[in-house]
Structure formats: structure tokens, C-alpha cells
CSV table of C-alpha atoms and ligand atoms in Angstrom, one decimal:
chain,number,residue,atom,x,y,z
A,166,MET,CA,0.0,-9.8,-70.4
A,167,LYS,CA,-3.6,-10.2,-71.6
A,168,VAL,CA,-6.0,-8.3,-69.4
A,169,VAL,CA,-9.8,-8.9,-70.0
A,170,GLY,CA,-12.4,-6.5,-68.5
A,171,VAL,CA,-16.1,-7.3,-68.3
A,172,PHE,CA,-18.3,-4.2,-68.0
A,173,LEU,CA,-21.8,-3.2,-68.7
A,174,LYS,CA,-22.7,-1.3,-72.0
A,175,GLY,CA,-22.6,2.4,-71.6
A,176,CYS,CA,-24.3,2.9,-75.0
A,177,LYS,CA,-25.1,6.5,-75.9
A,178,TYR,CA,-24.4,7.6,-72.3
A,179,ALA,CA,-20.7,6.5,-72.5
A,180,ALA,CA,-20.0,9.5,-74.8
A,181,GLN,CA,-21.9,12.0,-72.7
A,182,ASN,CA,-19.6,12.2,-69.7
A,183,PRO,CA,-15.9,11.4,-69.5
A,184,LYS,CA,-16.3,10.7,-65.8
A,185,PHE,CA,-18.5,7.8,-66.6
A,186,LEU,CA,-15.8,5.1,-66.4
A,187,LEU,CA,-17.6,1.9,-65.4
A,188,ASN,CA,-18.7,0.8,-68.8
A,189,VAL,CA,-17.3,-1.4,-71.6
A,190,GLU,CA,-16.5,1.6,-73.8
A,191,ALA,CA,-14.4,3.3,-71.2
A,192,GLY,CA,-13.1,0.2,-69.4
A,193,LEU,CA,-12.2,2.3,-66.4
A,194,GLY,CA,-10.0,4.5,-68.6
A,195,LEU,CA,-7.2,1.9,-68.3
A,196,ARG,CA,-6.5,1.3,-72.0
A,197,PRO,CA,-3.7,4.0,-72.8
A,198,TRP,CA,-1.9,3.1,-69.6
A,199,LEU,CA,-2.1,-0.7,-70.1
A,200,GLU,CA,-1.2,-0.5,-73.8
A,201,ALA,CA,1.8,1.8,-73.2
A,202,GLN,CA,3.3,-1.0,-71.2
A,203,GLY,CA,2.7,-3.5,-73.9
A,204,HIS,CA,-0.2,-5.3,-72.3
A,205,LEU,CA,-3.3,-6.3,-74.3
A,206,TYR,CA,-6.6,-5.0,-73.0
A,207,HIS,CA,-9.7,-6.7,-74.2
A,208,LEU,CA,-13.1,-5.4,-73.2
A,209,THR,CA,-16.5,-7.1,-73.4
A,210,HIS,CA,-20.0,-6.9,-71.9
A,211,GLU,CA,-20.9,-10.4,-73.1
A,212,LYS,CA,-20.5,-12.5,-70.0
A,213,ASP,CA,-23.2,-15.2,-69.9
A,214,GLY,CA,-23.3,-18.7,-71.4
A,215,PRO,CA,-20.8,-21.0,-73.2
A,216,HIS,CA,-20.9,-18.9,-76.4
A,217,SER,CA,-20.2,-15.5,-74.8
A,218,GLU,CA,-17.2,-13.4,-75.8
A,219,LEU,CA,-15.8,-13.8,-72.2
A,220,GLU,CA,-15.8,-17.6,-72.6
A,221,ALA,CA,-13.9,-17.4,-75.9
A,222,HIS,CA,-11.1,-15.4,-74.3
A,223,LEU,CA,-10.7,-17.4,-71.1
A,224,HIS,CA,-8.0,-19.8,-72.4
A,225,ASP,CA,-5.3,-17.1,-72.7
A,226,THR,CA,-6.4,-14.5,-70.2
A,227,ASP,CA,-3.8,-13.5,-67.5
A,228,VAL,CA,-5.9,-11.0,-65.6
A,229,LEU,CA,-9.7,-10.9,-65.5
A,230,ILE,CA,-11.4,-7.7,-64.2
A,231,THR,CA,-15.0,-8.1,-63.3
A,232,THR,CA,-17.5,-5.9,-61.4
A,233,PRO,CA,-20.4,-6.7,-59.1
A,234,PHE,CA,-22.6,-4.3,-61.1
A,235,HIS,CA,-22.6,-6.5,-64.2
A,236,PRO,CA,-21.3,-9.7,-62.7
A,237,ALA,CA,-19.4,-12.2,-64.8
A,238,TYR,CA,-20.0,-15.4,-62.9
A,239,VAL,CA,-16.6,-17.0,-62.6
A,240,THR,CA,-17.5,-20.6,-62.0
A,241,ALA,CA,-15.2,-23.6,-61.2
A,242,ASP,CA,-15.7,-24.7,-64.9
A,243,ARG,CA,-14.5,-21.3,-66.2
A,244,ILE,CA,-11.5,-21.3,-63.8
A,245,LYS,CA,-10.6,-24.7,-65.2
A,246,LYS,CA,-10.7,-23.3,-68.8
A,247,ALA,CA,-8.6,-20.3,-67.8
A,248,LYS,CA,-5.2,-22.0,-67.8
A,249,ASN,CA,-3.1,-18.7,-67.8
A,250,LEU,CA,-5.2,-16.9,-65.2
A,251,LYS,CA,-3.2,-15.4,-62.3
A,252,LEU,CA,-5.4,-12.5,-61.0
A,253,LEU,CA,-9.2,-12.1,-60.7
A,254,LEU,CA,-9.7,-8.5,-59.8
A,255,THR,CA,-13.1,-7.3,-58.6
A,256,ALA,CA,-13.5,-3.6,-59.6
A,257,GLY,CA,-15.7,-2.9,-56.6
A,258,VAL,CA,-16.6,-4.6,-53.3
A,259,GLY,CA,-18.1,-8.1,-53.1
A,260,SER,CA,-16.5,-11.1,-54.9
A,261,ASP,CA,-19.4,-13.6,-54.4
A,262,HIS,CA,-19.8,-13.9,-58.2
A,263,ILE,CA,-16.5,-15.8,-58.1
A,264,ASP,CA,-16.1,-19.4,-57.0
A,265,LEU,CA,-13.5,-18.6,-54.3
A,266,HIS,CA,-12.8,-22.2,-53.4
A,267,ALA,CA,-12.1,-23.1,-57.1
A,268,ALA,CA,-9.8,-20.0,-57.4
A,269,ALA,CA,-8.0,-21.0,-54.2
A,270,ALA,CA,-7.5,-24.6,-55.4
A,271,ALA,CA,-6.1,-23.2,-58.7
A,272,GLY,CA,-3.6,-20.9,-56.9
A,273,ILE,CA,-5.3,-17.8,-58.4
A,274,THR,CA,-5.2,-14.5,-56.5
A,275,VAL,CA,-8.6,-12.8,-56.0
A,276,ALA,CA,-8.6,-9.2,-54.9
A,277,GLU,CA,-11.1,-6.4,-54.7
A,278,ILE,CA,-10.8,-2.6,-54.2
A,279,THR,CA,-11.9,-2.7,-50.6
A,280,GLY,CA,-13.6,0.4,-49.3
A,281,CYS,CA,-13.8,2.1,-52.7
A,282,ASN,CA,-17.6,2.6,-52.7
A,283,VAL,CA,-18.7,2.1,-49.1
A,284,VAL,CA,-19.7,5.8,-48.6
A,285,SER,CA,-21.7,5.7,-51.8
A,286,VAL,CA,-23.6,2.6,-50.6
A,287,ALA,CA,-24.3,4.0,-47.1
A,288,GLU,CA,-25.6,7.2,-48.6
A,289,ASP,CA,-27.9,5.3,-50.9
A,290,GLU,CA,-29.1,3.2,-48.0
A,291,LEU,CA,-30.0,6.3,-46.1
A,292,MET,CA,-32.1,7.4,-49.1
A,293,ARG,CA,-33.9,4.1,-49.2
A,294,VAL,CA,-34.7,4.2,-45.5
A,295,LEU,CA,-36.5,7.5,-46.0
A,296,ILE,CA,-38.1,6.5,-49.3
A,297,LEU,CA,-39.7,3.5,-47.5
A,298,LEU,CA,-40.7,5.2,-44.3
A,299,ARG,CA,-42.2,8.2,-46.1
A,300,ASN,CA,-44.0,6.0,-48.6
A,301,PHE,CA,-42.5,8.1,-51.4
A,302,VAL,CA,-42.9,5.7,-54.4
A,303,PRO,CA,-46.7,5.7,-54.6
A,304,GLY,CA,-46.7,9.5,-54.4
A,305,TRP,CA,-44.2,9.9,-57.2
A,306,LYS,CA,-46.0,7.4,-59.4
A,307,GLN,CA,-49.3,9.3,-59.0
A,308,ILE,CA,-47.6,12.6,-60.1
A,309,THR,CA,-46.1,11.0,-63.2
A,310,GLN,CA,-49.5,9.4,-64.0
A,311,GLY,CA,-51.4,12.6,-63.7
A,312,ASN,CA,-53.1,11.7,-60.3
A,313,TRP,CA,-53.4,13.5,-56.9
A,314,ASP,CA,-54.4,11.4,-53.9
A,315,VAL,CA,-52.8,12.6,-50.7
A,316,ALA,CA,-54.5,10.0,-48.6
A,317,GLU,CA,-52.9,7.1,-50.5
A,318,VAL,CA,-49.5,8.3,-49.4
A,319,ILE,CA,-50.0,9.7,-45.9
A,320,HIS,CA,-52.0,6.8,-44.5
A,321,ARG,CA,-48.7,4.9,-44.1
A,322,SER,CA,-46.0,7.6,-43.9
A,323,TYR,CA,-43.7,7.9,-40.9
A,324,ASP,CA,-40.8,10.0,-39.5
A,325,LEU,CA,-37.4,8.4,-38.9
A,326,GLU,CA,-37.2,10.0,-35.4
A,327,GLY,CA,-38.0,7.6,-32.7
A,328,LYS,CA,-37.8,4.5,-34.9
A,329,THR,CA,-35.5,1.6,-34.2
A,330,ILE,CA,-33.1,0.8,-37.1
A,331,GLY,CA,-30.8,-2.2,-37.2
A,332,THR,CA,-28.0,-3.2,-39.4
A,333,ILE,CA,-27.1,-6.9,-40.0
A,334,GLY,CA,-23.4,-6.4,-40.5
A,335,GLY,CA,-21.4,-3.7,-38.6
A,336,GLY,CA,-18.5,-3.5,-41.0
A,337,ARG,CA,-17.5,-0.5,-43.3
A,338,ILE,CA,-20.9,0.2,-44.8
A,339,GLY,CA,-22.9,-0.7,-41.7
A,340,GLN,CA,-20.9,1.8,-39.6
A,341,LEU,CA,-21.1,4.6,-42.2
A,342,LEU,CA,-24.9,4.1,-42.3
A,343,LEU,CA,-25.1,4.2,-38.5
A,344,GLN,CA,-23.1,7.4,-38.5
A,345,ARG,CA,-25.7,9.0,-40.8
A,346,LEU,CA,-28.8,8.0,-38.8
A,347,LYS,CA,-30.4,9.8,-35.8
A,348,CYS,CA,-32.7,7.3,-34.1
A,349,ASN,CA,-32.5,4.2,-32.0
A,350,LEU,CA,-29.7,2.1,-33.4
A,351,LEU,CA,-28.9,-1.6,-33.2
A,352,TYR,CA,-26.5,-3.8,-34.9
A,353,TYR,CA,-25.9,-7.6,-35.3
A,354,ASP,CA,-22.5,-8.8,-36.4
A,355,ARG,CA,-20.5,-11.9,-35.5
A,356,TYR,CA,-17.8,-9.5,-34.1
A,357,SER,CA,-18.3,-6.6,-31.7
A,358,ILE,CA,-17.1,-3.3,-33.1
A,359,GLY,CA,-15.8,-2.4,-29.6
A,360,GLU,CA,-17.2,-0.3,-26.8
A,361,GLN,CA,-15.5,2.9,-27.9
A,362,ARG,CA,-16.9,2.7,-31.4
A,363,GLU,CA,-20.4,1.7,-30.1
A,364,LYS,CA,-20.3,4.9,-28.0
A,365,GLU,CA,-19.2,7.1,-30.9
A,366,LEU,CA,-22.0,5.8,-33.1
A,367,GLY,CA,-24.6,5.6,-30.3
A,368,VAL,CA,-25.4,2.0,-31.3
A,369,THR,CA,-26.2,-1.2,-29.2
A,370,ARG,CA,-25.1,-4.6,-30.2
A,371,GLU,CA,-27.7,-7.4,-30.4
A,372,GLU,CA,-25.9,-10.8,-30.1
A,373,ASP,CA,-29.0,-12.7,-31.4
A,374,LEU,CA,-30.2,-12.0,-34.9
A,375,ASP,CA,-33.8,-12.9,-34.1
A,376,THR,CA,-33.9,-10.5,-31.2
A,377,LEU,CA,-32.6,-7.7,-33.4
A,378,LEU,CA,-35.3,-8.5,-36.0
A,379,SER,CA,-38.1,-8.4,-33.4
A,380,LYS,CA,-37.0,-5.0,-32.1
A,381,CYS,CA,-36.5,-3.1,-35.4
A,382,ASP,CA,-38.9,-0.9,-37.4
A,383,LEU,CA,-36.4,-1.2,-40.3
A,384,VAL,CA,-33.5,-3.5,-41.0
A,385,VAL,CA,-30.6,-2.9,-43.3
A,386,LEU,CA,-28.4,-5.7,-44.7
A,387,ASN,CA,-24.7,-5.1,-44.7
A,388,VAL,CA,-23.1,-8.5,-44.7
A,389,PRO,CA,-21.3,-10.3,-47.5
A,390,LEU,CA,-22.9,-13.2,-49.3
A,391,THR,CA,-21.2,-16.4,-48.1
A,392,ASP,CA,-22.2,-20.0,-47.5
A,393,LYS,CA,-23.4,-18.9,-44.0
A,394,THR,CA,-25.4,-15.9,-45.1
A,395,LYS,CA,-27.1,-17.3,-48.2
A,396,GLY,CA,-30.9,-17.1,-47.6
A,397,LEU,CA,-30.4,-15.5,-44.2
A,398,ILE,CA,-33.7,-13.7,-44.3
A,399,ASN,CA,-36.3,-16.5,-44.8
A,400,LYS,CA,-39.9,-17.0,-44.0
A,401,ASP,CA,-39.2,-17.9,-40.4
A,402,ARG,CA,-37.0,-14.8,-39.8
A,403,LEU,CA,-39.5,-12.6,-41.5
A,404,SER,CA,-42.2,-13.8,-39.1
A,405,LYS,CA,-40.0,-12.6,-36.2
A,406,MET,CA,-40.1,-9.0,-37.5
A,407,LYS,CA,-42.8,-6.5,-36.4
A,408,LYS,CA,-45.7,-6.5,-38.7
A,409,GLY,CA,-45.2,-3.7,-41.3
A,410,ALA,CA,-41.4,-3.3,-40.7
A,411,TYR,CA,-39.2,-2.6,-43.6
A,412,ILE,CA,-36.1,-4.1,-45.2
A,413,VAL,CA,-33.3,-2.3,-47.1
A,414,ASN,CA,-30.8,-4.6,-48.9
A,415,ASN,CA,-27.9,-3.2,-51.0
A,416,ALA,CA,-25.7,-6.1,-49.9
A,417,ARG,CA,-26.6,-9.1,-52.1
A,418,GLY,CA,-29.9,-10.4,-53.5
A,419,ALA,CA,-29.2,-14.0,-52.5
A,420,LEU,CA,-29.2,-13.0,-48.8
A,421,MET,CA,-32.9,-13.2,-49.1
A,422,ASP,CA,-35.3,-16.1,-49.7
A,423,ARG,CA,-36.7,-14.5,-52.9
A,424,ASP,CA,-40.3,-15.8,-52.6
A,425,ALA,CA,-40.6,-15.3,-48.9
A,426,ILE,CA,-39.9,-11.5,-49.5
A,427,VAL,CA,-42.6,-11.4,-52.2
A,428,GLU,CA,-45.1,-13.1,-49.9
A,429,ALA,CA,-44.2,-10.8,-46.9
A,430,CYS,CA,-44.6,-7.6,-49.1
A,431,ASN,CA,-47.8,-8.8,-50.6
A,432,SER,CA,-49.4,-9.8,-47.2
A,433,GLY,CA,-48.3,-6.7,-45.4
A,434,GLN,CA,-45.9,-8.6,-43.0
A,435,LEU,CA,-43.3,-6.3,-44.6
A,436,GLY,CA,-44.3,-2.6,-45.0
A,437,GLY,CA,-41.9,-2.4,-47.9
A,438,TYR,CA,-38.6,-3.6,-49.4
A,439,SER,CA,-35.9,-1.5,-51.1
A,440,GLY,CA,-32.5,-2.4,-52.5
A,441,ASP,CA,-30.3,-2.5,-55.6
A,442,VAL,CA,-29.2,-6.1,-55.6
A,443,TRP,CA,-30.8,-9.1,-57.3
A,444,ASP,CA,-30.0,-12.8,-57.9
A,445,PRO,CA,-29.1,-13.2,-60.7
A,446,GLN,CA,-28.1,-9.9,-62.4
A,447,PRO,CA,-29.3,-8.5,-64.6
A,448,ALA,CA,-32.7,-9.5,-63.1
A,449,PRO,CA,-34.9,-11.3,-65.6
A,450,LYS,CA,-38.1,-9.5,-66.8
A,451,ASP,CA,-40.3,-11.8,-64.8
A,452,HIS,CA,-38.3,-11.5,-61.5
A,453,PRO,CA,-41.2,-11.2,-58.9
A,454,TRP,CA,-39.4,-8.4,-57.0
A,455,ARG,CA,-40.2,-6.1,-60.0
A,456,TYR,CA,-44.0,-6.6,-59.3
A,457,MET,CA,-44.4,-7.2,-55.6
A,458,ALA,CA,-46.3,-4.7,-53.3
A,459,ASN,CA,-44.6,-1.7,-51.7
A,460,HIS,CA,-41.1,-2.1,-53.2
A,461,ALA,CA,-38.6,0.6,-54.1
A,462,MET,CA,-36.2,-1.5,-56.1
A,463,THR,CA,-33.6,-0.3,-58.6
A,464,GLN,CA,-30.8,-1.8,-60.7
A,465,HIS,CA,-27.5,-2.3,-59.0
A,466,ILE,CA,-26.4,1.3,-58.7
A,467,SER,CA,-25.6,2.3,-55.1
A,468,GLY,CA,-21.9,1.7,-55.3
A,469,ALA,CA,-21.5,3.2,-58.7
A,470,SER,CA,-21.9,6.9,-58.3
A,471,LEU,CA,-19.4,8.9,-60.4
A,472,ASP,CA,-17.3,9.6,-57.3
A,473,ALA,CA,-17.2,5.8,-56.6
A,474,GLN,CA,-16.3,5.1,-60.3
A,475,TRP,CA,-13.3,7.4,-60.0
A,476,ARG,CA,-12.2,5.5,-56.8
A,477,ILE,CA,-12.8,2.1,-58.4
A,478,ALA,CA,-10.8,3.1,-61.5
A,479,ALA,CA,-7.9,4.6,-59.4
A,480,GLY,CA,-7.9,1.5,-57.1
A,481,THR,CA,-7.9,-0.9,-60.0
A,482,LYS,CA,-5.0,0.8,-61.7
A,483,GLU,CA,-3.0,0.9,-58.5
A,484,THR,CA,-3.6,-2.8,-57.9
A,485,LEU,CA,-2.7,-3.8,-61.4
A,486,GLU,CA,0.5,-1.7,-61.1
A,487,LYS,CA,1.5,-3.6,-58.0
A,488,PHE,CA,0.6,-6.9,-59.7
A,489,PHE,CA,2.8,-6.2,-62.8
A,490,LYS,CA,5.7,-5.2,-60.5
A,491,GLY,CA,5.3,-8.3,-58.3
A,492,GLN,CA,4.4,-6.2,-55.2
A,493,VAL,CA,1.9,-7.1,-52.5
A,494,PHE,CA,-1.5,-5.4,-52.4
A,495,PRO,CA,-2.9,-3.8,-49.2
A,496,GLU,CA,-3.8,-6.7,-47.0
A,497,GLU,CA,-7.6,-5.9,-46.9
A,498,TYR,CA,-7.7,-6.2,-50.8
A,499,TYR,CA,-7.0,-9.9,-50.7
A,500,ILE,CA,-10.0,-12.2,-51.0
A,501,VAL,CA,-8.0,-15.3,-52.0
A,502,LYS,CA,-4.2,-15.4,-51.7
A,503,LYS,CA,-2.0,-17.4,-54.1
A,504,ASP,CA,-1.4,-19.9,-51.3
A,505,GLY,CA,-5.2,-20.7,-51.3
A,506,LYS,CA,-6.0,-18.7,-48.1
A,507,ILE,CA,-9.6,-17.2,-48.3
A,508,ALA,CA,-10.2,-13.9,-46.5
A,509,PRO,CA,-12.1,-14.3,-43.2
A,510,GLN,CA,-15.2,-12.3,-44.3
A,511,TYR,CA,-15.9,-15.0,-46.9
A,512,THR,CA,-15.6,-18.0,-44.6
B,1056,LIG,P1,-17.1,-5.4,-44.5
B,1056,LIG,O1,-16.3,-6.6,-44.6
B,1056,LIG,O2,-16.4,-4.1,-44.0
B,1056,LIG,O3,-18.3,-5.7,-43.4
B,1056,LIG,C1,-19.0,-6.9,-43.4
B,1056,LIG,C2,-19.4,-7.2,-42.0
B,1056,LIG,O4,-20.2,-8.4,-42.0
B,1056,LIG,C3,-18.2,-7.5,-41.1
B,1056,LIG,O5,-18.2,-6.7,-39.9
B,1056,LIG,C4,-18.4,-9.0,-40.8
B,1056,LIG,O6,-17.9,-9.3,-39.5
B,1056,LIG,C5,-19.9,-9.2,-40.9
B,1056,LIG,N1,-20.2,-10.6,-41.2
B,1056,LIG,C6,-19.7,-11.4,-42.2
B,1056,LIG,N2,-20.3,-12.6,-42.1
B,1056,LIG,C7,-21.2,-12.6,-41.1
B,1056,LIG,C8,-22.1,-13.5,-40.5
B,1056,LIG,N3,-22.2,-14.8,-41.0
B,1056,LIG,N4,-22.8,-13.1,-39.5
B,1056,LIG,C9,-22.7,-11.9,-39.0
B,1056,LIG,N5,-21.9,-10.9,-39.4
B,1056,LIG,C10,-21.1,-11.3,-40.5
B,1056,LIG,O7,-17.9,-5.1,-45.8
B,1056,LIG,P2,-18.6,-3.8,-46.4
B,1056,LIG,O8,-17.6,-3.0,-47.2
B,1056,LIG,O9,-19.3,-3.2,-45.3
B,1056,LIG,O10,-19.6,-4.5,-47.5
B,1056,LIG,C11,-20.6,-5.3,-47.1
B,1056,LIG,C12,-21.3,-5.9,-48.3
B,1056,LIG,O11,-22.0,-4.9,-49.1
B,1056,LIG,C13,-20.3,-6.5,-49.4
B,1056,LIG,O12,-19.9,-7.8,-49.0
B,1056,LIG,C14,-21.1,-6.5,-50.6
B,1056,LIG,O13,-21.8,-7.7,-50.8
B,1056,LIG,C15,-22.1,-5.3,-50.4
B,1056,LIG,N6,-21.7,-4.1,-51.3
B,1056,LIG,C16,-22.7,-3.7,-52.2
B,1056,LIG,C17,-22.4,-2.6,-53.0
B,1056,LIG,C18,-23.5,-2.2,-54.0
B,1056,LIG,O14,-23.1,-1.4,-54.9
B,1056,LIG,N7,-24.7,-2.5,-53.8
B,1056,LIG,C19,-21.2,-2.0,-53.0
B,1056,LIG,C20,-20.3,-2.4,-52.0
B,1056,LIG,C21,-20.5,-3.5,-51.2
């Protein structure tokens, strides 16, 4: 079979560490294994536009591996061109870069490596919570620019203790984050995580999103991007938050109304915003989140620690092995089944 993988360029870093697997040079380290079985493995980083390398390979690709970190947007038009496509495999968590309805209509299976990097994201979120509360970024900038102004940092620096933190989404990442926090904890999710789990985590469910927003000093997004969650945090919702509250978003950039976030950061309605996800990715040079006040943004990195990369590679290999043998995947890996059924978290 022809397997195509779309990954970011590792450049000089690809050769520096054999554990760095999530790049186009390494291709998750799958080449020897795939080729030994007679499969063709083509790797590219060129994913955008009608003249990209990905586009040129679509017509005879059987399996397409993509990642949320360098998302190849698999549109209905691309699915139509990919006449041989049987499996769209997301090497990571989050398949919103794929038109799931078009895949379902074409009878293509979509799967992801569910759970592979959820610890990595929760740990990164914890870091971002503290970076925002402690007003870390201006202090770090001063030091690198040769300055020393303690007042600029400490006039808006807070402890985590005693604050109220809420997660929108109480799934895998949301619960791992709650486990790692010691303060007043709330969550909003369309499903309850159950009384026993709430007790273990010391968290209270808010059934109304606006109520959660009004109570929190900091809100973390942990929901998938779907038709229902696109633009979830808009101008109206931001106005329900306490003045100066913070947002952490490692879930997906399009959960936010981009310009409403800029306005809220610049006006002080938001005390700060941190996350690693953008819409689109890579973020263009003029994306306003690069330049707004009090942000602590990075590239899409939270789910791609070296430990996560190892789990992504192992999970991708295991899933491909099952696919070649005609075996079923673990149920939670299915995003779209061959019969056109879309997983509940995306509906
Ligand atoms: P999960 O499926 O375990 O949890 C998602 C939760 O969201 C579920 O509890 C679900 O009930 C809830 N939910 C879904 N739609 C909702 C709605 N409309 N209203 C309220 N609640 C809703 O997923 P997870 O593993 O915790 O991952 C969450 C998201 O994090 C992923 O979808 C992905 O977008 C993102 N993610 C980002 C990275 C990264 O590197 N930045 C890595 C992994 C995952």
C-alpha cells in the first residue's frame, strides 16, 4: 500500500536527537518497518495549496498520516481526489483538520491515537496557568533585554492558592489538569464525570457555562473543536468573565473569536491569554495574537514532548499493523467508522 505522512520539517534538529520522531525526516521512525512489508512510505512537509506535494500524491494514496501540530487540512475536495484512500490516521489527538462528514460519506475510516499525549498537554497547561498568574513573561523579557524593573512584574502577580480555576471540558486532559491543581476547582462539560470522580478530584460541576465563566479567575479550554464549539469564547462570553481573569487554551485556536480575544487582552478585560493552538497553523506573521497585550503564546508544542512523540509513534505503528491485518482498532481510536458513523465527541 502507499502510505503518505505529512510532518513538519525537523531541519538541523532532526539529526541532533534520535528520539525526535515527529518530523518529516524521521516520519515517526516507521520507514524500515513499512518498507520491510513491501509498503511504500512517502513523506512530505508540503501540505498547503493545490500545487503542494501532498496534493500531487492524493490520487493513489491508501493511508494518509497527518498530525495536528502541522495540520494538513483534509478538505472534502481533497477527499474527492483521493480515490484510493482507506484510512486517515491522525498521529496525535484532535482530527478537526479533517472534514469528517466528507470522510464519512466516502466510507473512509478516520482514527487517532487517543490518549497518547494527554499528560503532556495537562502538564503544559499547568505551566501556562502559573506563567499567567505570576506575570512571568514581562520579567523574562526584561532580563533578556538587559533591564531590571521589579515593579512592572509584581504589580500584577498572584498565587494559585485560593483562586478559582475552571476547565471547559472534563475529559482526559481536563481531568489530568484538575488532578494537578490545588485550588478551588470547577468544570463545565456536557456530561457529568460522576460523583465519585468529582470527589476524587475535589471539583464541582457547573451546568451553565456562563456561570462557570463568571466565577473563575482562570479558565482552561479542554473541549474538541466541533460545529458546536467553534467560536465558543466570543465577545459576549468574555464580558461574563471577571475583569482581569485569564484564559489558557491548548485545545484549538478556533474555539475562540480571534479578534474578541485581542480586544479583551488589550483592554484589560482579560488579564492574559496563553496557549499553543492557532487558526490556521502555522500562524501567519501578522496573526494578531502574536502582538496583543499580556499573552504567553507558543507554537503548537504541548502535546509533542519527546515522551509524547514516542507514544504517538508506537500508537501509529500499532494502529497501522491492525489496519494491514484487517483487525479492529481500540474503540476510542475511531473518529469516523467505515460505515460513516462519527464519534460522539465530534457531534
Ligand atoms: P476527551 O474526548 O477526553 O475530552 C473532551 C471533553 O469535551 C469530553 O468530556 C466531552 O464530553 C466534552 N465536550 C465535547 N463537546 C462539548 C460541548 N459541546 N460542550 C461541553 N463539553 C463538550 O478529549 P481530550 O483528550 O481531553 O482532548 C481535548 C482536546 O484537546 C482535543 O479535542 C484536542 O483538540 C486538544 N488537544 C490538544 C493537544 C495539543 O498538543 N495542543 C494535544 C491533544 C489534544
